[in-house]
């Protein structure tokens, strides 16, 4: 036995401390202004008119899902114990993951996040009226999803998520400017969220490269909670809430979110494009092509495919969205040219006021 009584090491202490901090102080006493609204349910019209840009929790729809009634870690184990599921870099039989879940004290526990669970588990997904033996179905307000025009060529969009207490997702935005819903079947989740946008900075403790393609939060969830949660809670735009068993949370397109499981958890999440974010999705696919993710390798031009699919199924909506996107791009160009040519928004007619010093004939790239 080695005597460690005089060993003092931050390197050893910090992860140990982070693996054991109590979560309760961070997830309680949510200030009223930060509270994510909670509603029984929403119609498609209400969602599109008022809620597509706001996080919220719906308390009713998931309670009707067979998977909400039936799924526990035990029931999944008895039916799919030998089936392999993806947990970060490994594919493990569910029984192996369950053993890990029950007996780890890792600072950042391995998280099961499987995109192929529907075929693996032989599930039928869809409205119960038209889907025999439906396991679950998106609530009415989330049913419209323009990525469905891509059929089997759509990017990954549904995941089974299983993890122990303290597991979760570090700050990120969802891919391809999609919105998402996240339905909790077992074990509540704490969410903390921030809007993003041209004039907004990322959440405290999150650093983003200039083109927003790289996000670094070099910290585990626990380290972020220890160092940045208090500041985040005071930051305008912050929204927080707990999504309990049988509830479903809406993540609007472009919102930052960090999630931590307060108990061993089972959830299903799905990403989608509602009409309110069609312009954002077109913008992302066309102007951030290098950041597009989740498409199979054989899909060579996601933007073109999407436009073609939309043209065939919803030509009017596509035309309207493309016009709006063009206006947005022109607006940005105009602002840039005004800056370069020394015009301010207030004084469009005064030439030669303020200038960054680019000559009139410079070929500065429009960002
Ligand atoms: O349940 C979670 O950990 C959140 C999942 C999430 O943010 C996502 O699927 O994008
Ligand atoms: Fe997410």
GROMACS .gro file of C-alpha atoms and ligand atoms in nm:
model
  378
    1UNK     CA    1   0.000   0.000   0.000
    2UNK     CA    2   0.139   0.340  -0.101
    3UNK     CA    3   0.100   0.614   0.157
    4UNK     CA    4  -0.080   0.904  -0.017
    5UNK     CA    5  -0.154   1.112   0.289
    6UNK     CA    6   0.082   1.389   0.177
    7UNK     CA    7  -0.011   1.385  -0.189
    8UNK     CA    8  -0.182   1.705  -0.298
    9UNK     CA    9  -0.257   1.728  -0.670
   10UNK     CA   10  -0.501   1.949  -0.858
   11UNK     CA   11  -0.453   1.722  -1.158
   12UNK     CA   12  -0.595   1.431  -0.959
   13UNK     CA   13  -0.839   1.627  -0.747
   14UNK     CA   14  -1.014   1.823  -1.021
   15UNK     CA   15  -1.163   1.529  -1.217
   16UNK     CA   16  -1.255   1.354  -0.894
   17UNK     CA   17  -1.429   1.665  -0.768
   18UNK     CA   18  -1.609   1.713  -1.102
   19UNK     CA   19  -1.724   1.352  -1.105
   20UNK     CA   20  -1.892   1.399  -0.769
   21UNK     CA   21  -2.034   1.752  -0.751
   22UNK     CA   22  -2.399   1.774  -0.651
   23UNK     CA   23  -2.608   1.884  -0.948
   24UNK     CA   24  -2.896   2.009  -0.736
   25UNK     CA   25  -2.768   2.365  -0.675
   26UNK     CA   26  -2.737   2.425  -1.050
   27UNK     CA   27  -3.075   2.295  -1.155
   28UNK     CA   28  -3.295   2.445  -0.883
   29UNK     CA   29  -3.400   2.803  -0.803
   30UNK     CA   30  -3.428   2.886  -1.173
   31UNK     CA   31  -3.502   3.260  -1.195
   32UNK     CA   32  -3.857   3.321  -1.325
   33UNK     CA   33  -3.727   3.515  -1.628
   34UNK     CA   34  -3.513   3.218  -1.735
   35UNK     CA   35  -3.781   2.952  -1.699
   36UNK     CA   36  -3.854   2.760  -2.021
   37UNK     CA   37  -4.232   2.784  -2.072
   38UNK     CA   38  -4.432   2.469  -2.003
   39UNK     CA   39  -4.754   2.399  -2.194
   40UNK     CA   40  -4.984   2.099  -2.223
   41UNK     CA   41  -4.972   2.085  -2.605
   42UNK     CA   42  -4.968   2.313  -2.912
   43UNK     CA   43  -5.142   2.303  -3.248
   44UNK     CA   44  -4.937   2.329  -3.566
   45UNK     CA   45  -5.082   2.679  -3.624
   46UNK     CA   46  -4.985   2.802  -3.275
   47UNK     CA   47  -4.637   2.661  -3.316
   48UNK     CA   48  -4.578   2.821  -3.655
   49UNK     CA   49  -4.729   3.156  -3.553
   50UNK     CA   50  -4.567   3.208  -3.214
   51UNK     CA   51  -4.340   2.935  -3.090
   52UNK     CA   52  -4.099   2.826  -3.365
   53UNK     CA   53  -3.824   3.053  -3.226
   54UNK     CA   54  -3.878   2.974  -2.858
   55UNK     CA   55  -3.781   2.680  -2.641
   56UNK     CA   56  -4.073   2.518  -2.457
   57UNK     CA   57  -4.175   2.194  -2.288
   58UNK     CA   58  -4.495   2.010  -2.380
   59UNK     CA   59  -4.627   1.800  -2.095
   60UNK     CA   60  -4.894   1.590  -2.270
   61UNK     CA   61  -4.819   1.430  -2.608
   62UNK     CA   62  -4.544   1.185  -2.504
   63UNK     CA   63  -4.765   1.036  -2.233
   64UNK     CA   64  -4.968   0.866  -2.509
   65UNK     CA   65  -4.663   0.695  -2.666
   66UNK     CA   66  -4.632   0.317  -2.619
   67UNK     CA   67  -4.255   0.359  -2.568
   68UNK     CA   68  -4.322   0.595  -2.278
   69UNK     CA   69  -4.541   0.335  -2.114
   70UNK     CA   70  -4.319   0.036  -2.189
   71UNK     CA   71  -3.953   0.133  -2.195
   72UNK     CA   72  -3.728   0.097  -1.895
   73UNK     CA   73  -3.362  -0.001  -1.892
   74UNK     CA   74  -3.482  -0.346  -1.780
   75UNK     CA   75  -3.738  -0.388  -2.058
   76UNK     CA   76  -3.490  -0.274  -2.324
   77UNK     CA   77  -3.236  -0.515  -2.184
   78UNK     CA   78  -3.467  -0.812  -2.198
   79UNK     CA   79  -3.559  -0.747  -2.562
   80UNK     CA   80  -3.238  -0.598  -2.701
   81UNK     CA   81  -2.965  -0.686  -2.448
   82UNK     CA   82  -2.737  -0.839  -2.712
   83UNK     CA   83  -2.806  -0.574  -2.977
   84UNK     CA   84  -2.515  -0.334  -3.028
   85UNK     CA   85  -2.569   0.039  -2.987
   86UNK     CA   86  -2.329   0.325  -3.052
   87UNK     CA   87  -2.187   0.496  -2.744
   88UNK     CA   88  -1.947   0.765  -2.867
   89UNK     CA   89  -1.654   0.575  -3.019
   90UNK     CA   90  -1.770   0.221  -2.935
   91UNK     CA   91  -2.047  -0.015  -3.041
   92UNK     CA   92  -2.146  -0.212  -2.735
   93UNK     CA   93  -2.416  -0.467  -2.662
   94UNK     CA   94  -2.682  -0.291  -2.455
   95UNK     CA   95  -2.606  -0.527  -2.165
   96UNK     CA   96  -2.242  -0.407  -2.160
   97UNK     CA   97  -2.353  -0.045  -2.164
   98UNK     CA   98  -2.601  -0.111  -1.883
   99UNK     CA   99  -2.320  -0.257  -1.668
  100UNK     CA  100  -2.109   0.051  -1.739
  101UNK     CA  101  -2.401   0.280  -1.659
  102UNK     CA  102  -2.461   0.114  -1.326
  103UNK     CA  103  -2.099   0.117  -1.218
  104UNK     CA  104  -1.896   0.415  -1.336
  105UNK     CA  105  -1.781   0.728  -1.167
  106UNK     CA  106  -1.643   0.905  -1.472
  107UNK     CA  107  -1.633   1.281  -1.493
  108UNK     CA  108  -1.788   1.265  -1.842
  109UNK     CA  109  -1.970   0.933  -1.864
  110UNK     CA  110  -1.983   0.759  -2.200
  111UNK     CA  111  -2.316   0.847  -2.364
  112UNK     CA  112  -2.523   0.611  -2.578
  113UNK     CA  113  -2.633   0.804  -2.886
  114UNK     CA  114  -2.759   0.570  -3.157
  115UNK     CA  115  -2.895   0.689  -3.491
  116UNK     CA  116  -2.999   0.347  -3.618
  117UNK     CA  117  -3.221   0.241  -3.329
  118UNK     CA  118  -3.545   0.243  -3.531
  119UNK     CA  119  -3.448  -0.038  -3.770
  120UNK     CA  120  -3.237  -0.216  -3.504
  121UNK     CA  121  -3.530  -0.235  -3.266
  122UNK     CA  122  -3.785  -0.296  -3.542
  123UNK     CA  123  -3.992   0.010  -3.446
  124UNK     CA  124  -4.280   0.157  -3.641
  125UNK     CA  125  -4.278   0.538  -3.622
  126UNK     CA  126  -4.571   0.750  -3.733
  127UNK     CA  127  -4.920   0.869  -3.653
  128UNK     CA  128  -5.115   0.591  -3.478
  129UNK     CA  129  -5.413   0.636  -3.715
  130UNK     CA  130  -5.203   0.530  -4.014
  131UNK     CA  131  -4.916   0.333  -3.857
  132UNK     CA  132  -4.992  -0.018  -3.727
  133UNK     CA  133  -4.815  -0.080  -3.394
  134UNK     CA  134  -4.669   0.271  -3.383
  135UNK     CA  135  -4.408   0.297  -3.107
  136UNK     CA  136  -4.411   0.679  -3.106
  137UNK     CA  137  -4.495   0.971  -3.331
  138UNK     CA  138  -4.390   1.336  -3.346
  139UNK     CA  139  -4.642   1.564  -3.173
  140UNK     CA  140  -4.872   1.752  -3.415
  141UNK     CA  141  -4.686   2.081  -3.385
  142UNK     CA  142  -4.356   1.918  -3.491
  143UNK     CA  143  -4.502   1.702  -3.768
  144UNK     CA  144  -4.408   1.930  -4.058
  145UNK     CA  145  -4.050   1.858  -4.153
  146UNK     CA  146  -3.914   1.975  -4.487
  147UNK     CA  147  -3.611   1.745  -4.473
  148UNK     CA  148  -3.859   1.464  -4.538
  149UNK     CA  149  -3.856   1.569  -4.906
  150UNK     CA  150  -3.510   1.408  -4.922
  151UNK     CA  151  -3.654   1.064  -4.841
  152UNK     CA  152  -3.378   0.814  -4.763
  153UNK     CA  153  -3.114   1.075  -4.856
  154UNK     CA  154  -3.200   1.299  -4.562
  155UNK     CA  155  -2.923   1.350  -4.306
  156UNK     CA  156  -2.928   1.158  -3.976
  157UNK     CA  157  -3.227   1.281  -3.785
  158UNK     CA  158  -3.335   1.044  -3.508
  159UNK     CA  159  -3.141   0.914  -3.210
  160UNK     CA  160  -3.195   0.698  -2.907
  161UNK     CA  161  -3.014   0.855  -2.612
  162UNK     CA  162  -2.932   0.659  -2.296
  163UNK     CA  163  -2.703   0.765  -2.015
  164UNK     CA  164  -2.639   0.757  -1.643
  165UNK     CA  165  -2.686   1.044  -1.402
  166UNK     CA  166  -2.441   1.329  -1.491
  167UNK     CA  167  -2.410   1.223  -1.853
  168UNK     CA  168  -2.529   1.471  -2.113
  169UNK     CA  169  -2.444   1.698  -2.401
  170UNK     CA  170  -2.198   1.990  -2.387
  171UNK     CA  171  -2.293   2.322  -2.546
  172UNK     CA  172  -2.364   2.291  -2.918
  173UNK     CA  173  -2.607   2.398  -3.188
  174UNK     CA  174  -2.788   2.128  -3.381
  175UNK     CA  175  -2.665   2.041  -3.731
  176UNK     CA  176  -2.770   2.200  -4.061
  177UNK     CA  177  -2.977   2.474  -3.889
  178UNK     CA  178  -3.237   2.214  -3.790
  179UNK     CA  179  -3.474   2.247  -3.499
  180UNK     CA  180  -3.520   1.947  -3.271
  181UNK     CA  181  -3.747   1.787  -3.020
  182UNK     CA  182  -3.619   1.576  -2.733
  183UNK     CA  183  -3.863   1.343  -2.557
  184UNK     CA  184  -3.780   1.209  -2.211
  185UNK     CA  185  -3.904   0.857  -2.147
  186UNK     CA  186  -3.708   0.792  -1.824
  187UNK     CA  187  -3.500   1.020  -1.600
  188UNK     CA  188  -3.535   1.401  -1.607
  189UNK     CA  189  -3.296   1.627  -1.800
  190UNK     CA  190  -3.183   1.978  -1.708
  191UNK     CA  191  -3.151   2.213  -2.008
  192UNK     CA  192  -2.977   2.549  -2.032
  193UNK     CA  193  -3.013   2.732  -2.362
  194UNK     CA  194  -2.914   3.054  -2.541
  195UNK     CA  195  -3.027   3.210  -2.868
  196UNK     CA  196  -2.762   3.281  -3.130
  197UNK     CA  197  -2.744   3.538  -3.407
  198UNK     CA  198  -2.513   3.782  -3.582
  199UNK     CA  199  -2.497   4.021  -3.290
  200UNK     CA  200  -2.487   3.769  -3.008
  201UNK     CA  201  -2.185   3.622  -2.841
  202UNK     CA  202  -2.172   3.250  -2.756
  203UNK     CA  203  -2.270   3.139  -2.402
  204UNK     CA  204  -2.014   3.200  -2.125
  205UNK     CA  205  -1.730   2.946  -2.144
  206UNK     CA  206  -1.795   2.860  -2.510
  207UNK     CA  207  -1.555   2.971  -2.781
  208UNK     CA  208  -1.628   2.963  -3.152
  209UNK     CA  209  -1.404   3.004  -3.456
  210UNK     CA  210  -1.473   3.303  -3.683
  211UNK     CA  211  -1.683   3.105  -3.928
  212UNK     CA  212  -1.863   2.930  -3.640
  213UNK     CA  213  -1.755   2.593  -3.772
  214UNK     CA  214  -1.559   2.495  -3.461
  215UNK     CA  215  -1.697   2.510  -3.109
  216UNK     CA  216  -1.472   2.461  -2.818
  217UNK     CA  217  -1.586   2.422  -2.469
  218UNK     CA  218  -1.273   2.258  -2.335
  219UNK     CA  219  -1.461   2.173  -2.021
  220UNK     CA  220  -1.665   1.878  -1.905
  221UNK     CA  221  -2.027   1.954  -1.817
  222UNK     CA  222  -1.940   1.954  -1.446
  223UNK     CA  223  -1.647   2.191  -1.498
  224UNK     CA  224  -1.869   2.424  -1.698
  225UNK     CA  225  -2.129   2.419  -1.421
  226UNK     CA  226  -1.865   2.497  -1.159
  227UNK     CA  227  -1.705   2.781  -1.355
  228UNK     CA  228  -1.968   2.939  -1.574
  229UNK     CA  229  -2.319   2.849  -1.462
  230UNK     CA  230  -2.366   3.146  -1.232
  231UNK     CA  231  -2.257   3.391  -1.501
  232UNK     CA  232  -2.471   3.214  -1.763
  233UNK     CA  233  -2.778   3.240  -1.541
  234UNK     CA  234  -2.733   3.619  -1.526
  235UNK     CA  235  -2.675   3.653  -1.902
  236UNK     CA  236  -2.966   3.796  -2.104
  237UNK     CA  237  -3.132   3.536  -2.326
  238UNK     CA  238  -3.058   3.246  -2.090
  239UNK     CA  239  -3.340   2.990  -2.069
  240UNK     CA  240  -3.341   2.695  -1.828
  241UNK     CA  241  -3.575   2.416  -1.739
  242UNK     CA  242  -3.621   2.054  -1.645
  243UNK     CA  243  -3.787   1.823  -1.895
  244UNK     CA  244  -3.937   1.539  -1.692
  245UNK     CA  245  -4.049   1.187  -1.779
  246UNK     CA  246  -4.324   1.192  -2.040
  247UNK     CA  247  -4.237   1.547  -2.150
  248UNK     CA  248  -4.086   1.681  -2.470
  249UNK     CA  249  -3.868   1.988  -2.522
  250UNK     CA  250  -3.838   2.207  -2.832
  251UNK     CA  251  -3.492   2.326  -2.941
  252UNK     CA  252  -3.536   2.604  -3.199
  253UNK     CA  253  -3.298   2.622  -3.495
  254UNK     CA  254  -2.972   2.791  -3.402
  255UNK     CA  255  -3.009   2.779  -3.023
  256UNK     CA  256  -2.713   2.677  -2.807
  257UNK     CA  257  -2.792   2.407  -2.552
  258UNK     CA  258  -2.623   2.210  -2.275
  259UNK     CA  259  -2.808   1.914  -2.125
  260UNK     CA  260  -2.741   1.704  -1.817
  261UNK     CA  261  -2.925   1.392  -1.701
  262UNK     CA  262  -3.034   1.415  -1.340
  263UNK     CA  263  -3.102   1.039  -1.317
  264UNK     CA  264  -3.036   0.741  -1.544
  265UNK     CA  265  -3.213   0.847  -1.861
  266UNK     CA  266  -3.377   0.719  -2.181
  267UNK     CA  267  -3.478   0.972  -2.446
  268UNK     CA  268  -3.558   0.997  -2.815
  269UNK     CA  269  -3.463   1.303  -3.018
  270UNK     CA  270  -3.549   1.405  -3.370
  271UNK     CA  271  -3.427   1.695  -3.587
  272UNK     CA  272  -3.656   1.867  -3.833
  273UNK     CA  273  -3.708   2.176  -4.047
  274UNK     CA  274  -4.032   2.363  -3.979
  275UNK     CA  275  -4.149   2.636  -4.220
  276UNK     CA  276  -4.028   2.913  -3.991
  277UNK     CA  277  -3.671   2.791  -4.041
  278UNK     CA  278  -3.678   2.695  -4.407
  279UNK     CA  279  -3.480   3.008  -4.497
  280UNK     CA  280  -3.220   2.928  -4.229
  281UNK     CA  281  -3.183   2.573  -4.362
  282UNK     CA  282  -3.143   2.690  -4.723
  283UNK     CA  283  -2.893   2.952  -4.608
  284UNK     CA  284  -2.693   2.691  -4.415
  285UNK     CA  285  -2.690   2.431  -4.694
  286UNK     CA  286  -2.590   2.683  -4.960
  287UNK     CA  287  -2.360   2.922  -4.773
  288UNK     CA  288  -2.204   2.691  -4.513
  289UNK     CA  289  -2.165   2.385  -4.734
  290UNK     CA  290  -1.838   2.296  -4.557
  291UNK     CA  291  -2.024   2.268  -4.225
  292UNK     CA  292  -2.310   2.053  -4.352
  293UNK     CA  293  -2.313   1.719  -4.169
  294UNK     CA  294  -2.496   1.391  -4.129
  295UNK     CA  295  -2.553   1.310  -4.497
  296UNK     CA  296  -2.447   0.970  -4.633
  297UNK     CA  297  -2.126   0.982  -4.836
  298UNK     CA  298  -2.308   0.910  -5.162
  299UNK     CA  299  -2.510   1.233  -5.131
  300UNK     CA  300  -2.291   1.469  -5.328
  301UNK     CA  301  -2.482   1.793  -5.325
  302UNK     CA  302  -2.721   1.821  -5.029
  303UNK     CA  303  -2.826   2.176  -5.121
  304UNK     CA  304  -2.917   2.085  -5.479
  305UNK     CA  305  -3.103   1.773  -5.364
  306UNK     CA  306  -3.298   1.973  -5.110
  307UNK     CA  307  -3.390   2.244  -5.357
  308UNK     CA  308  -3.501   1.981  -5.609
  309UNK     CA  309  -3.708   1.799  -5.347
  310UNK     CA  310  -3.870   2.122  -5.231
  311UNK     CA  311  -3.934   2.228  -5.591
  312UNK     CA  312  -4.124   1.905  -5.653
  313UNK     CA  313  -4.325   1.905  -5.328
  314UNK     CA  314  -4.362   2.270  -5.220
  315UNK     CA  315  -4.270   2.499  -5.513
  316UNK     CA  316  -4.444   2.808  -5.373
  317UNK     CA  317  -4.286   2.783  -5.029
  318UNK     CA  318  -3.946   2.730  -5.190
  319UNK     CA  319  -3.981   3.036  -5.414
  320UNK     CA  320  -4.088   3.250  -5.118
  321UNK     CA  321  -3.799   3.124  -4.903
  322UNK     CA  322  -3.543   3.177  -5.180
  323UNK     CA  323  -3.665   3.532  -5.229
  324UNK     CA  324  -3.631   3.599  -4.856
  325UNK     CA  325  -3.283   3.450  -4.850
  326UNK     CA  326  -3.178   3.665  -5.145
  327UNK     CA  327  -3.303   3.976  -4.962
  328UNK     CA  328  -3.104   3.874  -4.657
  329UNK     CA  329  -2.786   3.822  -4.862
  330UNK     CA  330  -2.840   4.153  -5.048
  331UNK     CA  331  -2.898   4.331  -4.716
  332UNK     CA  332  -2.569   4.200  -4.581
  333UNK     CA  333  -2.387   4.300  -4.900
  334UNK     CA  334  -2.535   4.650  -4.886
  335UNK     CA  335  -2.432   4.695  -4.524
  336UNK     CA  336  -2.079   4.587  -4.608
  337UNK     CA  337  -2.057   4.818  -4.907
  338UNK     CA  338  -2.192   5.105  -4.698
  339UNK     CA  339  -1.916   5.046  -4.447
  340UNK     CA  340  -1.647   5.014  -4.712
  341UNK     CA  341  -1.770   5.324  -4.895
  342UNK     CA  342  -1.813   5.524  -4.581
  343UNK     CA  343  -2.190   5.544  -4.556
  344UNK     CA  344  -2.368   5.500  -4.226
  345UNK     CA  345  -2.721   5.372  -4.182
  346UNK     CA  346  -2.835   5.714  -4.065
  347UNK     CA  347  -2.675   5.907  -4.345
  348UNK     CA  348  -2.697   5.712  -4.667
  349UNK     CA  349  -2.652   6.032  -4.874
  350UNK     CA  350  -2.332   6.168  -4.725
  351UNK     CA  351  -2.037   6.046  -4.924
  352UNK     CA  352  -1.689   6.001  -4.786
  353UNK     CA  353  -1.770   6.019  -4.413
  354UNK     CA  354  -1.622   5.722  -4.241
  355UNK     CA  355  -1.393   5.474  -4.411
  356UNK     CA  356  -1.183   5.173  -4.325
  357UNK     CA  357  -0.944   5.298  -4.588
  358UNK     CA  358  -1.019   5.045  -4.862
  359UNK     CA  359  -0.989   5.226  -5.195
  360UNK     CA  360  -1.302   5.249  -5.408
  361UNK     CA  361  -1.157   5.000  -5.649
  362UNK     CA  362  -1.063   4.742  -5.386
  363UNK     CA  363  -1.204   4.395  -5.441
  364UNK     CA  364  -1.283   4.320  -5.080
  365UNK     CA  365  -1.470   3.991  -5.046
  366UNK     CA  366  -1.825   4.024  -4.925
  367UNK     CA  367  -1.852   3.809  -4.611
  368LIG     O1  368  -3.045   1.457  -2.439
  368LIG     C1  369  -2.942   1.516  -2.465
  368LIG     O2  370  -2.832   1.490  -2.416
  368LIG     C2  371  -2.948   1.628  -2.565
  368LIG     C3  372  -2.933   1.579  -2.701
  368LIG     C4  373  -2.906   1.687  -2.800
  368LIG     O3  374  -2.880   1.798  -2.772
  368LIG     C5  375  -2.910   1.655  -2.938
  368LIG     O4  376  -2.952   1.545  -2.972
  368LIG     O5  377  -2.874   1.740  -3.021
  369LIG    FE1  378  -2.865   1.911  -2.961
   0.00000   0.00000   0.00000
